Amino acid sequence: MINRVVFIAVLILTFQFVYAQEKTLIKQIDKELGKAISSKVILYKHLHENPELSFREKETSKLISTKLKSFGFEIIDNIGGYGFAGVLKNGEGPVIMYRTDLDALPILEKTDVSYASCKTDTLNGLETAVMHACGHDMHMTVFVGVAELMSKMKNNWKGTLVMLGQPAEELGGSALLLENDLFLKIPVPSLALAYHVSPELEAGKIGYIPGPAWAKVNTVEITVHGHGGHGAYPHQSIDPIVLSARIILALQTIVSREISPLNPAVVTVGAIHGGKKHNVIPDDVHMMLTLRSYSDEVAAKMISSIERICNGIAASAGLEKKEFPNVVEIYNSLPPGINNPELTEKIAQVLKKEFGETAILKQEPSMGAEDFYAYGSTSEKIPLCMLRLGSVSKETIEEHDKSGTPLPGLHSSYYAPIPEKTINTGVKAMIITLIQLMNEIPLHTSTQQGHE
Ligand SMILES: [Zn+2]
Ligand SMILES: [Zn+2]
């Protein structure tokens, strides 16, 4: 009986000790974040005003890597173009990679924020506006905040932090880093983390999806051949525009009639280009497609169905086999995005303790895609977790709920995350996560010295 009383007393004292230590750590994070936040908001606005397109992130890469260097990170640059890694070694412990993307999109910004982008660039010979419409500027800002705090709070963790700046996410840039021997250039991580902003989730909240979260992407292009001629004498030609129209409608039956309704799949024709003049039937039409799925089998089925439909329609129009459409899968296909379930659940539990059950929300998978997951598909089999970072104000969500209009999504000209709260939550949650994972043991038994 006495033993039991002693045991319970020790348990209570340990719990109080743990609780006090955790509070001390959180207080320290809040204090450092309070000092750092205004410069991060300025950094966010600068990045937002100065977006650079995929594979052209020269200034962005220089700015972010220079900041990491100033916090004591060793910089390894020129990994697959403007890719870089900042490495902070801090004694024995796990190696954890945390990645940000760097690139913006060819989109004209239509938000009314004072720091809206006015930048333009040239793409395929045409001038285009450039905007951080996918929130990668927010990812970078949070990334810099995390680097600063992890450097300042080195007494609280042991291990190696590898912070990866990855160019060209929108074009599958992670493949280029891996082709350039990323894991020979940096310490091989035992796990990797990343954020993507959410355009639907309130700032201050974080979404998590254990298991499959983002879809597999196959990017396909079709060139439909015909026999060009005068628009007034269509019977003397084989019109590739009419063929393309028939093909596009027939493609709609792949998902509705050939794939099991229990398997998610998308076939979207995103671009069609053919012809130059009202009265000329062109020789060719070019189409650009994105396919989404969650398995290799479904993806392979969609591609073979596209080929079969294209060939069948071409044959029915009287084209010879050698004139059948060219169906080509191009470079930026991506694996499905699967968060390691145990790692993701563990992070969610850690964050719930600090932010509360209502702020850390389990979400549904989507048919969107992310090239972050390429880092988990190598022979190293690195467990991954990408969290969704809430970025919209409560008032904006309520306004859209009331009017029934959808919130501006990612890649929208109107997407405008609210800076301070989003940055604050992003940095704090990532610091708590990293310190927890670095110590691999509960926060309370960490080697923290206490800066209070
Ligand atoms: Zn995007
Ligand atoms: Zn993105």
Short mmCIF file of C-alpha atoms and ligand atoms in Angstrom, two decimals, residues 99 101 103 105 133-136 139 169-170 195-197 214 369-371 386 410-411, ligand 2:
data_model
loop_
_atom_site.label_atom_id
_atom_site.label_comp_id
_atom_site.label_asym_id
_atom_site.label_seq_id
_atom_site.Cartn_x
_atom_site.Cartn_y
_atom_site.Cartn_z
CA ARG A 99 11.77 21.50 -47.24
CA ASP A 101 9.65 25.37 -52.37
CA ASP A 103 8.80 29.24 -57.21
CA LEU A 105 3.36 31.08 -61.19
CA ALA A 133 -0.44 32.29 -56.11
CA CYS A 134 0.45 28.92 -54.54
CA GLY A 135 1.72 30.46 -51.29
CA HIS A 136 5.33 29.34 -51.69
CA HIS A 139 6.40 28.51 -47.06
CA GLU A 169 7.81 22.71 -57.40
CA GLU A 170 5.20 23.62 -60.01
CA TYR A 195 4.10 22.58 -45.23
CA HIS A 196 1.61 23.56 -47.85
CA VAL A 197 -0.67 26.48 -47.15
CA TRP A 214 -2.12 14.02 -52.63
CA ALA A 369 -0.49 17.06 -56.21
CA GLU A 370 2.84 17.90 -54.58
CA ASP A 371 6.35 17.02 -55.74
CA MET A 386 3.41 17.41 -45.13
CA LEU A 410 -4.41 27.92 -54.79
CA HIS A 411 -3.37 29.24 -58.22
ZN ZN B 2 2.28 24.78 -54.10
#
